[in-house]
Short mmCIF file of C-alpha atoms in Angstrom, two decimals:
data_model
loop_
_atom_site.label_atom_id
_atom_site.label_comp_id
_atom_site.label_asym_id
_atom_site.label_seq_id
_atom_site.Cartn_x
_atom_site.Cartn_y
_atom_site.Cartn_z
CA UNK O 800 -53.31 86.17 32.26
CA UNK O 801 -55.54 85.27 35.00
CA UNK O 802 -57.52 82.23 34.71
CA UNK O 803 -59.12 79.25 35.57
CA UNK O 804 -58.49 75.89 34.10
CA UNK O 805 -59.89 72.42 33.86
CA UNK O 806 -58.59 69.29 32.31
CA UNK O 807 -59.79 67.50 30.29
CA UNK O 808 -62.32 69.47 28.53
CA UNK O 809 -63.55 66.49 27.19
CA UNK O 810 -64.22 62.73 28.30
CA UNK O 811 -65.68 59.98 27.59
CA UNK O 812 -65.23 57.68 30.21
CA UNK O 813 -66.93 53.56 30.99
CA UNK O 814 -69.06 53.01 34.67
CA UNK O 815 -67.14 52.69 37.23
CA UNK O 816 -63.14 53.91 36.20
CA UNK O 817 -61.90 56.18 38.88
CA UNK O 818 -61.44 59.83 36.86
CA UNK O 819 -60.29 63.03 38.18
CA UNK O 820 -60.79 66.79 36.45
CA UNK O 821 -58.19 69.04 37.79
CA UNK O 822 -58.97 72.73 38.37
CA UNK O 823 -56.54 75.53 38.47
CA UNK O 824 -56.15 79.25 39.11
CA UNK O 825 -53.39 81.70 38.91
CA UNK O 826 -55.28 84.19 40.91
CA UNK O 827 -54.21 83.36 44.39
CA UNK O 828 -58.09 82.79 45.44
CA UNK O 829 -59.38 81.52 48.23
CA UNK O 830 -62.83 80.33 47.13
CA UNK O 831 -62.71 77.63 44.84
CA UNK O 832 -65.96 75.61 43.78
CA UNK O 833 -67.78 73.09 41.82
CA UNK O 834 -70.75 72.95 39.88
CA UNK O 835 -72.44 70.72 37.31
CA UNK O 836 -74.86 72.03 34.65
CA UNK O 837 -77.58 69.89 32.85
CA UNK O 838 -80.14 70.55 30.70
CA UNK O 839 -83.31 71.84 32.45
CA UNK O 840 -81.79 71.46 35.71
CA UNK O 841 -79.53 75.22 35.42
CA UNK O 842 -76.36 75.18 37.59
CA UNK O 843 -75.81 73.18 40.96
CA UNK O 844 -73.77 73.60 43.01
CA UNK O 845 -71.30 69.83 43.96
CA UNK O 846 -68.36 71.04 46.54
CA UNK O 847 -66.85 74.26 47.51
CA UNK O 848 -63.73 75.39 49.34
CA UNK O 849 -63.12 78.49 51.86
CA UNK O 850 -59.91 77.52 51.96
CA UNK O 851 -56.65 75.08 51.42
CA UNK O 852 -58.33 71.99 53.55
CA UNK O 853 -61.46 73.50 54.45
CA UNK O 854 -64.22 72.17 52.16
CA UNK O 855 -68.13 71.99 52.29
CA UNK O 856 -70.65 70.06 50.23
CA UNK O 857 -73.04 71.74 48.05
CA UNK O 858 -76.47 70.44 46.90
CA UNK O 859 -75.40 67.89 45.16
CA UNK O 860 -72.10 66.32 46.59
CA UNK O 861 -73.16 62.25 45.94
CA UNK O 862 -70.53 60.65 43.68
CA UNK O 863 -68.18 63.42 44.28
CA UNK O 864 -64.77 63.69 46.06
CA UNK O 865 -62.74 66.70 46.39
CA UNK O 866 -59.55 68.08 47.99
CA UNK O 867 -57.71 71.28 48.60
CA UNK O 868 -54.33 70.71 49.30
CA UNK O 869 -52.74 74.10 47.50
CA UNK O 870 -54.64 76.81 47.30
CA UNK O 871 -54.52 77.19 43.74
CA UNK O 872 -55.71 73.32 42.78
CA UNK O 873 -58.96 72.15 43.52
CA UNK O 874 -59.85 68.72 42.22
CA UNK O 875 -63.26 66.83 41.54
CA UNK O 876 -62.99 63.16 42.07
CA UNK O 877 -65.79 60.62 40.86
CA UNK O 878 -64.49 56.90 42.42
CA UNK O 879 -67.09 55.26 40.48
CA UNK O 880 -68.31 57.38 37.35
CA UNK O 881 -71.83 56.65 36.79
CA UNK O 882 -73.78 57.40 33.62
CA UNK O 883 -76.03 60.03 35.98
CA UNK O 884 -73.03 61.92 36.34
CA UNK O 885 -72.69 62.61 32.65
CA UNK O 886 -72.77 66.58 32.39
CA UNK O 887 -70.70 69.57 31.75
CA UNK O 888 -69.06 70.64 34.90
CA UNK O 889 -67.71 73.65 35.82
CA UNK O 890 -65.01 75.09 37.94
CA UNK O 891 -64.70 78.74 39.64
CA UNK O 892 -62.65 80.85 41.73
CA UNK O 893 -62.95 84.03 43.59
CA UNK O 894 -60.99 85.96 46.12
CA UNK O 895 -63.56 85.59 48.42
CA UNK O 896 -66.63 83.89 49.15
CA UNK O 897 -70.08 84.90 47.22
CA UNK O 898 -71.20 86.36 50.72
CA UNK O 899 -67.83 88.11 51.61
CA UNK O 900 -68.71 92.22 52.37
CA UNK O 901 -66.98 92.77 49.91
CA UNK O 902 -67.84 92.12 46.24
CA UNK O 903 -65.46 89.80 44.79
CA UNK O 904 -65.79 88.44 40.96
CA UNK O 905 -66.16 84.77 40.98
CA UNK O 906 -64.29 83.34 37.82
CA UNK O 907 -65.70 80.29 35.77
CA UNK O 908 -63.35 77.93 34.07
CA UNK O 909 -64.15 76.70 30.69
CA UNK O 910 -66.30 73.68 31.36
CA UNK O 911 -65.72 70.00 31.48
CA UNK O 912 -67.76 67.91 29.11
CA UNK O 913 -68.16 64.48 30.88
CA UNK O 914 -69.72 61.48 29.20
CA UNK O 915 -70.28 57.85 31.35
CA UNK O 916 -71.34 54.89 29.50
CA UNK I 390 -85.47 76.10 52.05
CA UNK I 391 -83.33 77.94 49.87
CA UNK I 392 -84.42 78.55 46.59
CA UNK I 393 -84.00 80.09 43.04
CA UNK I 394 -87.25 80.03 40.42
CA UNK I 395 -86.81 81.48 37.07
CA UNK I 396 -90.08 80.74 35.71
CA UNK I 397 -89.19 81.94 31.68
CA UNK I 398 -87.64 79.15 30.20
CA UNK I 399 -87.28 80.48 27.26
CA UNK I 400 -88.06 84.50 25.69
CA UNK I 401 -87.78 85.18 22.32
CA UNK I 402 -87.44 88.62 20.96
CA UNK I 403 -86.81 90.95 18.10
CA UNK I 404 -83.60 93.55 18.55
CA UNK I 405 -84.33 96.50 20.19
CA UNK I 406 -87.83 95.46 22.31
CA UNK I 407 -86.97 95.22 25.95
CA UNK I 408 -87.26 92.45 27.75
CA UNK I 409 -87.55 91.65 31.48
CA UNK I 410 -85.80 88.37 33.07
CA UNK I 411 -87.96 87.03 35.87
CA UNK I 412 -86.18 85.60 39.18
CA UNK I 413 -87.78 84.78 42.61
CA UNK I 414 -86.51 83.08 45.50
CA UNK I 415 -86.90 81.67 48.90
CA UNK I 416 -84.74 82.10 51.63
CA UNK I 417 -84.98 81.47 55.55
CA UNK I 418 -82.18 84.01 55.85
CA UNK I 419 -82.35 87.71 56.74
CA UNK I 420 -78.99 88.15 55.12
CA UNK I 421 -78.19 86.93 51.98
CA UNK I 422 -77.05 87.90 48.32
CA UNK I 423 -78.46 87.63 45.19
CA UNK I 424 -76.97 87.36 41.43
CA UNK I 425 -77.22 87.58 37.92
CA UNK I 426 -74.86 85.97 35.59
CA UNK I 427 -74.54 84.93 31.83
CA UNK I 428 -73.93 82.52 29.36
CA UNK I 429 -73.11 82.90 26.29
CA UNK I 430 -73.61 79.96 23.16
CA UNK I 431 -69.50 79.91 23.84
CA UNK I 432 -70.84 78.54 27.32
CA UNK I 433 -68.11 80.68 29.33
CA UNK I 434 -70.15 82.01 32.63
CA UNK I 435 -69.82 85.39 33.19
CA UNK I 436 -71.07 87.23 36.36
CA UNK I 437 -73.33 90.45 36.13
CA UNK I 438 -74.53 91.42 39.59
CA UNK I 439 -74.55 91.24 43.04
CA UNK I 440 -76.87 92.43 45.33
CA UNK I 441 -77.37 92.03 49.22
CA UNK I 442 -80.31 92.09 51.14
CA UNK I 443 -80.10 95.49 52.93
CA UNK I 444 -79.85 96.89 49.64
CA UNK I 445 -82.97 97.64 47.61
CA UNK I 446 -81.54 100.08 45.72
CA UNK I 447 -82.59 99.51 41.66
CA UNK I 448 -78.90 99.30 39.94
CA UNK I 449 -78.81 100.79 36.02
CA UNK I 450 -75.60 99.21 34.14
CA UNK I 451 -75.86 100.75 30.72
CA UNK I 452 -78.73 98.85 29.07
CA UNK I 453 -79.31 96.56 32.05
CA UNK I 454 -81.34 97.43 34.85
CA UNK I 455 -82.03 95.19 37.99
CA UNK I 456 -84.98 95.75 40.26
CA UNK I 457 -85.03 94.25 43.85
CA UNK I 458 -88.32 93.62 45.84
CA UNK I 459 -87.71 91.92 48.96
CA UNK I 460 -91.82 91.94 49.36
CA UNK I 461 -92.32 90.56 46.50
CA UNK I 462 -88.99 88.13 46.88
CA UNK I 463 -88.07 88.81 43.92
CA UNK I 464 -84.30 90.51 41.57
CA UNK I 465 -85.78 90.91 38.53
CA UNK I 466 -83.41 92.06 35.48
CA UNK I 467 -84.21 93.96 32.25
CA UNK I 468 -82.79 94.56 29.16
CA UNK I 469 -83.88 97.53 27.61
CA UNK I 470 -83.25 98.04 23.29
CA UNK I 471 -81.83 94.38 23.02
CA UNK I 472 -79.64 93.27 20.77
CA UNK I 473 -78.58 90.16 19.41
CA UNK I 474 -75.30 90.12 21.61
CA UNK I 475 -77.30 89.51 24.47
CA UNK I 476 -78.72 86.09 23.54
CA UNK I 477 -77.77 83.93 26.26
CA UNK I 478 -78.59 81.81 29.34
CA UNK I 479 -79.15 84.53 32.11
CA UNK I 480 -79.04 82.69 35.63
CA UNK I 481 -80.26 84.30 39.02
CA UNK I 482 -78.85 82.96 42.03
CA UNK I 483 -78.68 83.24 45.66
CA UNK I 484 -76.26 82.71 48.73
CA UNK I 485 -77.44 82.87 52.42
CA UNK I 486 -75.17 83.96 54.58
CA UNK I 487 -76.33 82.87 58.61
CA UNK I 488 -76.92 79.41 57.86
CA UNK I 489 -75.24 76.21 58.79
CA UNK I 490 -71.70 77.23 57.30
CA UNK I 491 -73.52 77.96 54.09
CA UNK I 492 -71.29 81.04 53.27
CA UNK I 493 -69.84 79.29 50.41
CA UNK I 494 -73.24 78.03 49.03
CA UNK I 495 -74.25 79.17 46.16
CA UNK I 496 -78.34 78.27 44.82
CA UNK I 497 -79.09 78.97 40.83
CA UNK I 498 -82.22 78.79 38.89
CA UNK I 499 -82.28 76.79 36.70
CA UNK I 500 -81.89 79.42 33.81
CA UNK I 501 -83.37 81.18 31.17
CA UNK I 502 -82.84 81.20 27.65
CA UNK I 503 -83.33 84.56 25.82
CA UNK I 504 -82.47 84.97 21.62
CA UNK I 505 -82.53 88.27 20.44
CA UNK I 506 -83.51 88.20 16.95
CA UNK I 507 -82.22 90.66 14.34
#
């Protein structure tokens, strides 16, 4: 079944432990990205990946580490958690970019609930 | 700037009214693509459109409908005889695709929230 996974789908974490959520897809994509959702704020947009080792901040990269060393993982890294970065994030893959001619589905993992204390 | 403005935070209706989505956005590109997706109370995200800049075309998808006005700036998306499946978050958003490497960027509203009564 193709899909896209994150774990943990839940943490509660303390300021400043080192914490990774792994991302996942069984698609053989290329595009790979980030994004963190809070309340009143919609969907932004944290890292994204064109390729294996080619990756570009978003909006709202601060806090945030990535890598792409395999083209089907695509971790986000926070070195030092802080309570600001408590949200529900979200990873997604597609064959192609969102401005590749043609249309490729982008596919959403299931979420990541993160709380910082 | 880029930028995505869903002004509705939240529209209520009752099953079977239609009901219109609102999106507008900002862009310094001439080429660029715009998008609908939803989210459902199970939170998944699930994409719904895609539509590029040369392409003003109105698209009909069963009971959806988008409308595209580059004069106005706007993608607008209806819903016409809702139903109380389509209660959701519905985000717009918007990808430039000339500048700075920003192929891969991807700009949402921040969302709104539409419950379709029975």
């Amino acid at each position: 079944e193709a899909q896209v996974t994150q774990n943990p789908r839940y943490l509660i974490t303390v300021t400043g432990k080192k914490l990774t959520v792994t991302c996942s897809q069984n698609m053989n994509h290329e595009y790979m990205s980030w994004y963190r959702q809070d309340p009143g704020l919609g969907l932004r947009q944290i890292y994204y990946s064109m390729n294996v080792e080619v990756t570009d901040k978003g909006d709202v990269p601060e806090g945030y580490k990535v890598s792409r060393k395999e083209k089907r993982n695509f971790p986000l890294i926070l070195e030092s958690p802080s309570p600001n970065q408590t949200s529900l994030y979200f990873c997604a893959s597609s064959l192609a970019p969102p401005t590749s001619g043609t249309l490729q589905t982008q596919y959403f993992g299931p979420g990541t609930r993160l709380l910082v204390l | 700037a880029q930028k995505v403005t869903q002004a509705q935070t939240e529209i209520s209706v009752v099953e079977k009214e239609d009901v219109t989505l609102d999106c507008v956005y900002e862009t310094r590109d001439t080429t660029y693509y715009l998008f609908w997706y939803k989210q459902p109370p199970s939170g998944e995200l699930v994409f719904l459109i895609r539509r590029n800049s040369f392409d003003e075309q109105n698209e009909i998808s069963g009971r959806y409908s988008w409308n595209f006005q580059k004069s106005t700036s706007s993608f607008n998306f209806t819903i016409t005889a809702s139903q109380v499946v389509d209660s959701a978050v519905y985000f717009c958003a918007l990808s430039e695709v000339n500048y700075g490497g920003s192929q891969g960027n991807l700009i949402f509203g921040k969302g709104t929230k539409l419950s379709v009564k029975p």
